Short mmCIF file of C-alpha atoms and ligand atoms in Angstrom, two decimals:
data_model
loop_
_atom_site.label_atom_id
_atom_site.label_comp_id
_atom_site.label_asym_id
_atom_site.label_seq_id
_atom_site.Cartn_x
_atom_site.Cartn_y
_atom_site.Cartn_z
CA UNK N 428 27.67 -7.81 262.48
CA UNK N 429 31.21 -8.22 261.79
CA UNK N 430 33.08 -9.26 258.35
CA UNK N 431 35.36 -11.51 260.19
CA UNK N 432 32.77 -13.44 261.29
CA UNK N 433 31.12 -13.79 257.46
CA UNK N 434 34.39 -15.02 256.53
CA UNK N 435 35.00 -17.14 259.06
CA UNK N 436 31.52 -18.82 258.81
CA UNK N 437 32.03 -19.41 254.78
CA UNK N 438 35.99 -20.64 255.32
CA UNK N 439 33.98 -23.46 257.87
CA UNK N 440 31.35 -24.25 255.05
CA UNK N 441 28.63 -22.66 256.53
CA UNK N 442 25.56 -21.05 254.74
CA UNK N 443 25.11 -17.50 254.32
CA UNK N 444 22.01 -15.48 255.17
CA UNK N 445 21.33 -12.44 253.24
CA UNK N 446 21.46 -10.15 255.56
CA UNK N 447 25.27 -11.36 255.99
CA UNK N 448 25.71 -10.99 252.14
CA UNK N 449 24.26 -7.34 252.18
CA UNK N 450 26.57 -6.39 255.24
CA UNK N 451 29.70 -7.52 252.97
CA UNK N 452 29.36 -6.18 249.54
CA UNK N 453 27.30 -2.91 250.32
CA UNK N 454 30.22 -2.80 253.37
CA UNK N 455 33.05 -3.30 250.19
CA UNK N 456 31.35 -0.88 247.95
CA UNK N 457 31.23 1.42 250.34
CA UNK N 458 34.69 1.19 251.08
CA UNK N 459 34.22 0.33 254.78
CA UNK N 460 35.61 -3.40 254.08
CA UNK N 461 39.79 -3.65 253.01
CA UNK N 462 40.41 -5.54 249.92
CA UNK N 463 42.30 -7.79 252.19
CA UNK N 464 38.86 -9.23 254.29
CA UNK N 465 36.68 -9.47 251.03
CA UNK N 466 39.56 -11.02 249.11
CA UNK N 467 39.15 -13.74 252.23
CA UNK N 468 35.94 -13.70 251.87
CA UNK N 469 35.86 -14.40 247.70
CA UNK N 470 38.36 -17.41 248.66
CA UNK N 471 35.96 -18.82 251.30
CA UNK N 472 33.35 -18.72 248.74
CA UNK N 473 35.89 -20.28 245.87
CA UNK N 474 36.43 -22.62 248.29
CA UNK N 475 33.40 -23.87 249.87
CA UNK N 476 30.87 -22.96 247.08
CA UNK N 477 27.60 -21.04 247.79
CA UNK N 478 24.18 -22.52 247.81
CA UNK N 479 21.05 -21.15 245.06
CA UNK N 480 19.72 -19.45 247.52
CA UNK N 481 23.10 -17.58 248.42
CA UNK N 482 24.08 -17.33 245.20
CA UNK N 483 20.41 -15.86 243.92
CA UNK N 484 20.91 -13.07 246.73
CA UNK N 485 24.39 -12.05 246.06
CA UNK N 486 23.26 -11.56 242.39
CA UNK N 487 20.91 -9.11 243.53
CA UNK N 488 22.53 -7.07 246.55
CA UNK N 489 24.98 -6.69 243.21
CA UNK N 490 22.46 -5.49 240.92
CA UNK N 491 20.91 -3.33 243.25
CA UNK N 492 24.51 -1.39 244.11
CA UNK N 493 23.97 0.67 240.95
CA UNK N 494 21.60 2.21 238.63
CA UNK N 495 18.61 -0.53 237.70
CA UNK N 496 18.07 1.00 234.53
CA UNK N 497 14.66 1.24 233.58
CA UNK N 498 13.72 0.81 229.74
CA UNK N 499 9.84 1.26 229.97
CA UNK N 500 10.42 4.35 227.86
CA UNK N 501 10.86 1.61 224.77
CA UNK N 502 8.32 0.09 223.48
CA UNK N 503 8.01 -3.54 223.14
CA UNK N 504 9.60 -6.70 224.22
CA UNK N 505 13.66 -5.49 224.57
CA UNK N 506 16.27 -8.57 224.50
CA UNK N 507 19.60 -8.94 225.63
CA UNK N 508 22.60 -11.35 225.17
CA UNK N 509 25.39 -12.51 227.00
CA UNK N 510 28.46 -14.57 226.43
CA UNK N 511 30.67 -15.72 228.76
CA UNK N 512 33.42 -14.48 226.41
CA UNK N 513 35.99 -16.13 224.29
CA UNK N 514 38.31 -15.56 221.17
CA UNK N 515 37.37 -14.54 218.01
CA UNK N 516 33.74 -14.56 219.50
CA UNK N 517 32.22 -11.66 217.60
CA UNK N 518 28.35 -13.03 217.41
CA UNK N 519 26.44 -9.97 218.73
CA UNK N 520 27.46 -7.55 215.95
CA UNK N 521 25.95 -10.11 213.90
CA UNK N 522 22.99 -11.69 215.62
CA UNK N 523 21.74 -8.53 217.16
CA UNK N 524 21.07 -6.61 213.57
CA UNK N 525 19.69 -9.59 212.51
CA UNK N 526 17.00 -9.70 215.38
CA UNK N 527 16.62 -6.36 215.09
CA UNK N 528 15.62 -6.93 211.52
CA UNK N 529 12.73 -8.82 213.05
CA UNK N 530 11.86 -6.20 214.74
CA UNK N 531 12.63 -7.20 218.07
CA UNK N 532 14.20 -4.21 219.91
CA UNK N 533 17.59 -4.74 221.05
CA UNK N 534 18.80 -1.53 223.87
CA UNK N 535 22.58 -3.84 224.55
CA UNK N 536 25.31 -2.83 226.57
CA UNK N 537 28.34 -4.39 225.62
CA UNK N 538 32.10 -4.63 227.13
CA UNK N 539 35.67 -4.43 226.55
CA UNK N 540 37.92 -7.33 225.58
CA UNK N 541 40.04 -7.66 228.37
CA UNK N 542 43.54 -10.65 228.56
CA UNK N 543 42.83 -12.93 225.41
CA UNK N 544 39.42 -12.62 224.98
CA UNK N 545 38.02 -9.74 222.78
CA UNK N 546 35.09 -7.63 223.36
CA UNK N 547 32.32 -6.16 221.08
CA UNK N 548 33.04 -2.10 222.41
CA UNK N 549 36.27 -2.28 221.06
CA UNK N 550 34.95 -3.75 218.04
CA UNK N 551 32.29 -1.38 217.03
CA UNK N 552 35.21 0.95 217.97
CA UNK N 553 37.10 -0.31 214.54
CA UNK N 554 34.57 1.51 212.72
CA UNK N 555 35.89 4.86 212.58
CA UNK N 556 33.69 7.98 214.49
CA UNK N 557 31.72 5.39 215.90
CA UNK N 558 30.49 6.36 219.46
CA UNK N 559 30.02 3.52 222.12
CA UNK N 560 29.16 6.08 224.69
CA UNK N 561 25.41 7.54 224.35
CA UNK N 562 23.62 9.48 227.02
CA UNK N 563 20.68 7.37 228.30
CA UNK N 564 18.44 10.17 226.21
CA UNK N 565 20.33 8.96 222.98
CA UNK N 566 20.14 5.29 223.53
CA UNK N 567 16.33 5.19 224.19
CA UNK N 568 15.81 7.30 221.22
CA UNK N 569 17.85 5.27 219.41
CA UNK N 570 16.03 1.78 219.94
CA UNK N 571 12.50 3.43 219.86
CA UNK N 572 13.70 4.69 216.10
CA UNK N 573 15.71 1.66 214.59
CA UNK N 574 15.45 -0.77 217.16
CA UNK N 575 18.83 -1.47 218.13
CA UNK N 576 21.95 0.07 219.96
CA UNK N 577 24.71 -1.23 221.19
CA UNK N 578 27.01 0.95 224.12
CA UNK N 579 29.62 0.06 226.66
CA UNK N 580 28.72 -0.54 230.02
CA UNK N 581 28.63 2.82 232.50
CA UNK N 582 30.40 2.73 235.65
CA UNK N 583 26.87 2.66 237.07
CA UNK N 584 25.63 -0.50 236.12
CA UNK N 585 26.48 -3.21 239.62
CA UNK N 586 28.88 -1.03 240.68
CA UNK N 587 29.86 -4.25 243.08
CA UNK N 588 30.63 -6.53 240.26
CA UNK N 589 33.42 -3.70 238.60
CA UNK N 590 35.41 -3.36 242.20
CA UNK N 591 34.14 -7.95 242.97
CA UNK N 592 35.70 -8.10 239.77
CA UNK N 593 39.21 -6.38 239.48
CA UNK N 594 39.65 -8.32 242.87
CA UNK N 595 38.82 -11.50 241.78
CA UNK N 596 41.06 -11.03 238.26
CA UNK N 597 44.05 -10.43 241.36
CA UNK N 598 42.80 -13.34 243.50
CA UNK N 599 42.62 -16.22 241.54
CA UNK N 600 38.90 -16.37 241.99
CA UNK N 601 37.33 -15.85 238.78
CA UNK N 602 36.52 -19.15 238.11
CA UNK N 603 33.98 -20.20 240.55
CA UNK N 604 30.56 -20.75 239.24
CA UNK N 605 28.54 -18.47 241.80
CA UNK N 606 30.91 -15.60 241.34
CA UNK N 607 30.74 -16.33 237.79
CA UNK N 608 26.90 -16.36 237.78
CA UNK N 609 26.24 -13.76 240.19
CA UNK N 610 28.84 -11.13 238.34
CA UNK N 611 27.38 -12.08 234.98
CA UNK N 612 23.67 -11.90 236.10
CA UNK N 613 23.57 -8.87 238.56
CA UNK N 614 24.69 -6.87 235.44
CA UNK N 615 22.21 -8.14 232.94
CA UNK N 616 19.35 -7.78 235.60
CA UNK N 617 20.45 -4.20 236.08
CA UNK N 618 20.50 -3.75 232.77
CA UNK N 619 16.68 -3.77 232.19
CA UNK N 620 16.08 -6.22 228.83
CA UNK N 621 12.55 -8.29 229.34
CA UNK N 622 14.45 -11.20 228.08
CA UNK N 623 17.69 -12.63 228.07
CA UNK N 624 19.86 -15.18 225.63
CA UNK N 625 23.11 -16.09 227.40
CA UNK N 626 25.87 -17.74 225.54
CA UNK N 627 28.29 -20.03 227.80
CA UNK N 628 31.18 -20.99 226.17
CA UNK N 629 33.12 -24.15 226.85
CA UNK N 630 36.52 -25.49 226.04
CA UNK N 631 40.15 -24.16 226.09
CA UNK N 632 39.60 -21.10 225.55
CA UNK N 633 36.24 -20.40 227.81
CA UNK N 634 36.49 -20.11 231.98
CA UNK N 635 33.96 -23.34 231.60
CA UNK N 636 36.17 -26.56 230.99
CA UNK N 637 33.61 -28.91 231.24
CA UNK N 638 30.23 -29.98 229.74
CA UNK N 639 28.92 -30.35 233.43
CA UNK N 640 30.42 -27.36 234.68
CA UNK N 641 29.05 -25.08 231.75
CA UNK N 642 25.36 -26.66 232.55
CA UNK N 643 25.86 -26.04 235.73
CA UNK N 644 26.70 -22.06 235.08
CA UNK N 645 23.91 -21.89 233.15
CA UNK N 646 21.17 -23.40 235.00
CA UNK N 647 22.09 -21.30 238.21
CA UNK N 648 22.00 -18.30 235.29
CA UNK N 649 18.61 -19.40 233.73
CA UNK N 650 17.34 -19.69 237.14
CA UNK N 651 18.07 -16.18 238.60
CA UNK N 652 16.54 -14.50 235.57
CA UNK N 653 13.55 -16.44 235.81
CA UNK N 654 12.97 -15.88 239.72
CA UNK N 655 13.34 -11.98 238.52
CA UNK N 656 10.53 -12.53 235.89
CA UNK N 657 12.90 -12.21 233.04
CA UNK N 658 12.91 -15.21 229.83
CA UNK N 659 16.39 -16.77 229.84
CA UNK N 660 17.50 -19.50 227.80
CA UNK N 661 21.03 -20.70 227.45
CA UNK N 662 23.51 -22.05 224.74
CA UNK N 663 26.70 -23.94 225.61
CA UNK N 664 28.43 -23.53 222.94
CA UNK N 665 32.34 -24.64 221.21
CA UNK N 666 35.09 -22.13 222.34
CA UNK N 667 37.84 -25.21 221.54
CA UNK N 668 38.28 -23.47 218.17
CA UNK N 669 37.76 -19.96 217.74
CA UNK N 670 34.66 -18.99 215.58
CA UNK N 671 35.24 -18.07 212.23
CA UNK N 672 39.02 -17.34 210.96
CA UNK N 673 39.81 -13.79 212.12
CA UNK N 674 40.88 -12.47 215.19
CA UNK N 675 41.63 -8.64 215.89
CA UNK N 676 39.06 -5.65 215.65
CA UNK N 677 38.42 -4.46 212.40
CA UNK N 678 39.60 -8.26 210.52
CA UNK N 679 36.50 -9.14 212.94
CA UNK N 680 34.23 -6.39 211.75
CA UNK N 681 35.10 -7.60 208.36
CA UNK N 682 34.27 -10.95 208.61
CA UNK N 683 30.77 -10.29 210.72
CA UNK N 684 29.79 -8.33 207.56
CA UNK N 685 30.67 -11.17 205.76
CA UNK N 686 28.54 -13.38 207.50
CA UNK N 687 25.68 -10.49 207.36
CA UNK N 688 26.02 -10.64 203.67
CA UNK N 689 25.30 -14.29 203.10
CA UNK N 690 29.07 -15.36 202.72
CA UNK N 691 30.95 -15.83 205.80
CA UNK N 692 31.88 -19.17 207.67
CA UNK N 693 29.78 -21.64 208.22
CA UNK N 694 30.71 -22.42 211.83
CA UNK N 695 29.84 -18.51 212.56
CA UNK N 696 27.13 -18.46 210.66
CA UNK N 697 24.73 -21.20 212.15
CA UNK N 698 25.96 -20.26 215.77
CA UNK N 699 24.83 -16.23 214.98
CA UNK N 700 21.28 -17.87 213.34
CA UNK N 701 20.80 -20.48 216.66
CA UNK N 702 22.11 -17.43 218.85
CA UNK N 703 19.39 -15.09 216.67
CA UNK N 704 16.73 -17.50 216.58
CA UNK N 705 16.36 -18.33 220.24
CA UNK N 706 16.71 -14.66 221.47
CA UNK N 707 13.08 -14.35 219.08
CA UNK N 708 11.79 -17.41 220.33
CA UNK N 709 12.02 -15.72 223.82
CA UNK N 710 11.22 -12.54 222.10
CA UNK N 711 7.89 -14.83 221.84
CA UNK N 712 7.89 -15.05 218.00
CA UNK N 713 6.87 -18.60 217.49
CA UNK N 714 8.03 -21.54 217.79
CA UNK N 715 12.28 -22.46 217.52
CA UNK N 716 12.12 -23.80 213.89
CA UNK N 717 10.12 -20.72 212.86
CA UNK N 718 12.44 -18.21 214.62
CA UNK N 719 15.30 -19.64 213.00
CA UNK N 720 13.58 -19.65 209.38
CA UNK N 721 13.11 -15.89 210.06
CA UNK N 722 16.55 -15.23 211.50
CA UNK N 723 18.19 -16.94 207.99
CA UNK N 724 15.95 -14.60 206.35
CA UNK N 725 17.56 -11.81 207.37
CA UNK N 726 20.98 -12.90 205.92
CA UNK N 727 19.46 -13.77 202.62
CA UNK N 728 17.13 -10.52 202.13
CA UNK N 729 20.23 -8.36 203.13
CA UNK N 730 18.25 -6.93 206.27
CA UNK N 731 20.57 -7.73 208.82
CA UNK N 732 23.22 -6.56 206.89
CA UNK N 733 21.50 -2.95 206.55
CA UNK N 734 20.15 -2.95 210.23
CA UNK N 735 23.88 -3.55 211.07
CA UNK N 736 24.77 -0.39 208.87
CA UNK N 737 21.92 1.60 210.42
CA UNK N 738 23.44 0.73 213.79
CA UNK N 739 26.58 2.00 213.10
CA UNK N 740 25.60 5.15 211.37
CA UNK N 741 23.09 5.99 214.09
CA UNK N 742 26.30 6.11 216.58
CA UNK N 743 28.57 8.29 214.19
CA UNK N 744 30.08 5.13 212.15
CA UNK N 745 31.92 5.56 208.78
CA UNK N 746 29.78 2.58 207.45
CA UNK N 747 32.04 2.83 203.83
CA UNK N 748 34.17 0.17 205.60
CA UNK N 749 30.90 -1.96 206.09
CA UNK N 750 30.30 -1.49 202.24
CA UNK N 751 33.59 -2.34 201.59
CA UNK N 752 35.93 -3.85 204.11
CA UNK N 753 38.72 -3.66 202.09
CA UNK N 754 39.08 -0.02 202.77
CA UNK N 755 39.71 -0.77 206.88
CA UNK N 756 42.92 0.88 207.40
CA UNK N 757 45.21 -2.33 206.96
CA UNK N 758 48.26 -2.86 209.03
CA UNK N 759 51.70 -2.44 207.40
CA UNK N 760 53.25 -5.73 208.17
CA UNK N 761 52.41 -9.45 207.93
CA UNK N 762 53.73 -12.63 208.30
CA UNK N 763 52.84 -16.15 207.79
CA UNK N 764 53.27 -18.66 210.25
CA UNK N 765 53.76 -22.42 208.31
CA UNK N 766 53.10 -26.05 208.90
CA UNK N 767 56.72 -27.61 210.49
CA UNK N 768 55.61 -31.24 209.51
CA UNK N 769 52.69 -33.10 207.63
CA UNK N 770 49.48 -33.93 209.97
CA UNK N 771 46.15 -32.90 211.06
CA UNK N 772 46.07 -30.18 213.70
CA UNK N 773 45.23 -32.24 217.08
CA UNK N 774 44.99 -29.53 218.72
CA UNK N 775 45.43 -24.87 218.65
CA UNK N 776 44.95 -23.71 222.12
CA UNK N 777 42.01 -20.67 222.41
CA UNK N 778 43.65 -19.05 224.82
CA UNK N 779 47.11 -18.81 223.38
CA UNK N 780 46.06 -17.50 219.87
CA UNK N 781 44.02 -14.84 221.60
CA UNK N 782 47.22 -14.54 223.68
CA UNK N 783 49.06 -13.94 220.63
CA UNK N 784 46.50 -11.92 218.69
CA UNK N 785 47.18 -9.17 222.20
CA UNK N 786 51.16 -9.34 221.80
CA UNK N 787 50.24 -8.50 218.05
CA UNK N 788 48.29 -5.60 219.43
CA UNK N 789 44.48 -6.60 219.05
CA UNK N 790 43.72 -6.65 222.98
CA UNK N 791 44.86 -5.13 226.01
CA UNK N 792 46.34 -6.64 229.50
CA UNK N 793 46.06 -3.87 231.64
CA UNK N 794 42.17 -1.88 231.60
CA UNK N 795 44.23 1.46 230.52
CA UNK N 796 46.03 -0.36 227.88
CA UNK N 797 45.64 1.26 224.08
CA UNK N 798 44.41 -1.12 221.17
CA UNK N 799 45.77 -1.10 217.46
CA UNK N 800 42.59 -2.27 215.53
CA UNK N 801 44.25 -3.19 212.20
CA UNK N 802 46.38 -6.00 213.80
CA UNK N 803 45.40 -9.15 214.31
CA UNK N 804 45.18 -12.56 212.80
CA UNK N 805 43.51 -14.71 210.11
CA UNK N 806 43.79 -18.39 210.81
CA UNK N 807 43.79 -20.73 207.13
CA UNK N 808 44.27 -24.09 209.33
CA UNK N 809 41.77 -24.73 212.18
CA UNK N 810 41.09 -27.77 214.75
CA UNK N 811 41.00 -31.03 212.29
CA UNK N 812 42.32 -29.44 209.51
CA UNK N 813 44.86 -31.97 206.92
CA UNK N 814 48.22 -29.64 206.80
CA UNK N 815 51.41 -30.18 205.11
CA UNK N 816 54.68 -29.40 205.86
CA UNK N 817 55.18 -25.20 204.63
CA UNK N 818 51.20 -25.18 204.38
CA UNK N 819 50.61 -21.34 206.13
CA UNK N 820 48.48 -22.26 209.00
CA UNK N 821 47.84 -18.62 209.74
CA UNK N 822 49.02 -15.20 209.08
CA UNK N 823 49.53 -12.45 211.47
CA UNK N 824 49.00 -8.69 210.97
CA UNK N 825 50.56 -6.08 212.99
CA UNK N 826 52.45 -2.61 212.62
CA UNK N 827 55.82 -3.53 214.31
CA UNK N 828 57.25 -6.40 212.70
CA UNK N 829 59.15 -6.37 216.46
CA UNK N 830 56.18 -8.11 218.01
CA UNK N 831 55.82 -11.29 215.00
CA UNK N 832 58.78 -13.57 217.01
CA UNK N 833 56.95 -13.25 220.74
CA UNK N 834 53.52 -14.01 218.95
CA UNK N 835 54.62 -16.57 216.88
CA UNK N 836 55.79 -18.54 220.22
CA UNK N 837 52.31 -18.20 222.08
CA UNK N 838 50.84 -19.56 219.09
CA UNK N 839 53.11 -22.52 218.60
CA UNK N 840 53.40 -22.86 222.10
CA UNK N 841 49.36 -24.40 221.52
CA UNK N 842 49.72 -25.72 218.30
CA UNK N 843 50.08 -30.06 218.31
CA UNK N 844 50.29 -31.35 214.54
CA UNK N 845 49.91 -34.92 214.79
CA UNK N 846 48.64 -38.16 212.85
CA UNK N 847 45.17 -38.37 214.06
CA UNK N 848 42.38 -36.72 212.62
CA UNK N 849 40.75 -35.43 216.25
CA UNK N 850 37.24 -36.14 216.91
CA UNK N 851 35.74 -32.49 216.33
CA UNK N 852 33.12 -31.10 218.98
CA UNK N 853 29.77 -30.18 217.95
CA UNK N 854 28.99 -25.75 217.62
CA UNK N 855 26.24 -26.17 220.58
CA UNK N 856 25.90 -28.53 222.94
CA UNK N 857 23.26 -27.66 224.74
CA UNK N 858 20.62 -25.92 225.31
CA UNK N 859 19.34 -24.50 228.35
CA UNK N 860 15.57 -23.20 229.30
CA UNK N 861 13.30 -23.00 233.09
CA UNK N 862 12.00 -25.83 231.49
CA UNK N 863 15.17 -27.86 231.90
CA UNK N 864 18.27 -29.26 229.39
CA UNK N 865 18.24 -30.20 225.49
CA UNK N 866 21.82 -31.78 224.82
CA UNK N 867 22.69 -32.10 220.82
N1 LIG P 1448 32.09 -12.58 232.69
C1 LIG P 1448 31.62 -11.77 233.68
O1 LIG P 1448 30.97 -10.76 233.41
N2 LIG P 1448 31.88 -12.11 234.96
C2 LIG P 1448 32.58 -13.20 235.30
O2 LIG P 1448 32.75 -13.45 236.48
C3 LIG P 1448 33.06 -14.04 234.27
C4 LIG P 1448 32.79 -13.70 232.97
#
């Protein structure tokens, strides 16, 4: 067999076998295939698509090129969650202590944020002393005693997707729904849960434009983990607006506690308690309306909330800033960014406030790239919001007053004030089972 001849069969539209797949990415891992032929090969694929069947075996000669961890050694039905990222998108600190409070076990590993979308490591990491890196001993011991821990992903886990995926960032071929589905699944099938809730985000701000295109991404997800024997279900849900008002590490932190206290915003709220209630319902709890009656429990007996400080304190956390989030280390500087003329705001592009939430400091461009947790930014205005002329539409937080000018651009840069209320879109759109689609 000969990579040329892969390539050259996928540039002509031709179908796969898996033998062919195997020969590629074991062949790239390996380090036998150049980034140069599997960089032709990812464009073939961007190019001329990949059938289920292809798609379903790429996922697992990815899975299978690292350690398939193996969480037998916890009792119970474990669950796992997904999202296809976004900004401001910081649902799993929240919805995981919550179904942990129902004593579903949750063993998660979680990952970086990486461009202008955060992730839930880094996160965590804004609690002070808190470890994201447990031994596998640890992290079984540590869901078998309070049902729940959270960890960054080891280099082990698909090794293919980490080396498919630095190429692809350098390619232009991220966004291509088999490489998509096949980088996002490989990892969560390697990752062991008996169940699976995966969260596709759509919008401006999400690598899914497109109603169709998100259903499509999660169909071709739902139906890879159920050909494994795993329960998946999928949300599409609203990344056109970023969920709740803060953006940057700890701000984050504070607000999930918020929400985990009974008094955060709405729009993060009832995603976490949909996102909560259908990881029970595949949990096999009951039905949907009783899951999410016992998932809004949690927030109003305080469970959540202290499953959430158990979490952190079992991995080292100061939990004094969960008690009181006031006492975050705050950053020195801030500055508010105001309302130019009278309107409703048309439209605040995702992408660019998480852009400008990274020049602030909050994420990181390059992988090696240091993060300043304290900066970020809290947004008063949001999609459909009435504004006046001075109104502060959001303020930014950072410790180099330097880096206020360049963010302020990137967030202007998407910001359209205009004289038409917009038509808002709904939290979820969709829901996604074997058993087929429920749109809202
Ligand atoms: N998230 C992933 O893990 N992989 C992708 O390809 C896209 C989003």
């Amino acid at each position: 067999m000969r990579i040329y001849d892969i390539i050259a069969k996928k540039r002509d539209g031709g179908v796969l076998t898996q033998p062919e797949i195997a020969f590629a990415v074991e062949g790239y891992v390996r380090g036998d295939i150049p980034d140069y032929q599997m960089s032709a090969l990812l464009m073939a694929i961007y190019l001329r698509g990949m059938t289920d069947r292809e798609t379903a075996e790429l996922t697992e000669v990815m899975a299978k090129s690292g350690d398939m961890v193996d969480l037998s050694a916890i009792a119970g039905v474990k669950v796992d969650k997904h999202s296809t990222g976004g900004v401001g998108d910081k649902t799993t600190l929240i919805m995981a202590p919550m179904v942990a409070a129902c004593g579903v076990k949750i063993a998660k590993m979680s990952g970086r944020g990486l461009g202008h979308t955060g992730g839930t490591v880094d996160k965590m990491e804004a609690v002070p002393g808190t470890r994201t890196a447990l031994t596998q001993a640890e992290f079984f011991a540590q869901v078998n005693q309070i049902g729940i821990s959270v960890i960054g992903q080891s280099g082990q886990i698909a090794a293919a997707d980490k080396k498919l995926y630095a190429l692809r960032d350098v390619t232009a071929t991220v966004g291509c729904i088999p490489l998509i589905a096949s980088s996002i699944m490989s990892k969560k099938l390697a990752a062991g849960s008996d169940a699976i809730l995966l969260d596709v985000t759509m919008g401006d701000g999400a690598f899914m434009k497109t109603l169709d295109d998100a259903l499509e991404l999660a169909r071709l997800m739902v139906a890879i983990g159920t050909a494994h024997g795993r329960q998946v279900a999928a949300l599409i849900t609203d990344m056109d607006t970023p969920l709740g008002q803060n953006i940057g590490n700890a701000m984050e932190v504070a607000e999930c506690v918020a929400v985990l206290k009974g008094h955060g915003p709405a729009d993060l709220t009832e995603v976490c308690v949909q996102l909560a209630a259908n990881m029970l319902w595949l949990a096999g709890r009951g039905e949907l309306a009783a899951c999410r009656a016992m998932a809004e429990q949690t927030l109003a007996d305080g469970t959540a909330f202290l499953k959430c400080c158990q979490l952190f304190a079992a991995q080292g956390g100061d939990i004094s800033v969960l008690k009181d989030p006031k006492t975050f280390k705050q950053a020195a500087y801030r500055y508010e960014l105001t309302a130019k003329t009278d309107g409703f705001i048309m439209k605040n592009d995702v992408e660019k406030i998480g852009n400008a939430s990274v020049l602030l400091g909050a994420g990181r461009l390059k992988k090696e790239d240091g993060i300043d947790f304290s900066a970020g930014i809290t947004m008063h205005k949001k999609l459909g919001d009435r504004v006046q002329s001075g109104d502060a539409i959001c303020t930014f937080y950072a410790n180099d007053p330097a880096l206020f000018p360049a963010a302020e651009q990137m967030y202007r840069d998407g910001l359209v004030i205009g004289p038409e209320k917009p038509v808002l879109p709904p939290l979820v759109y969709a829901r996604v089972t074997k058993d087929g689609v429920e749109r809202f």
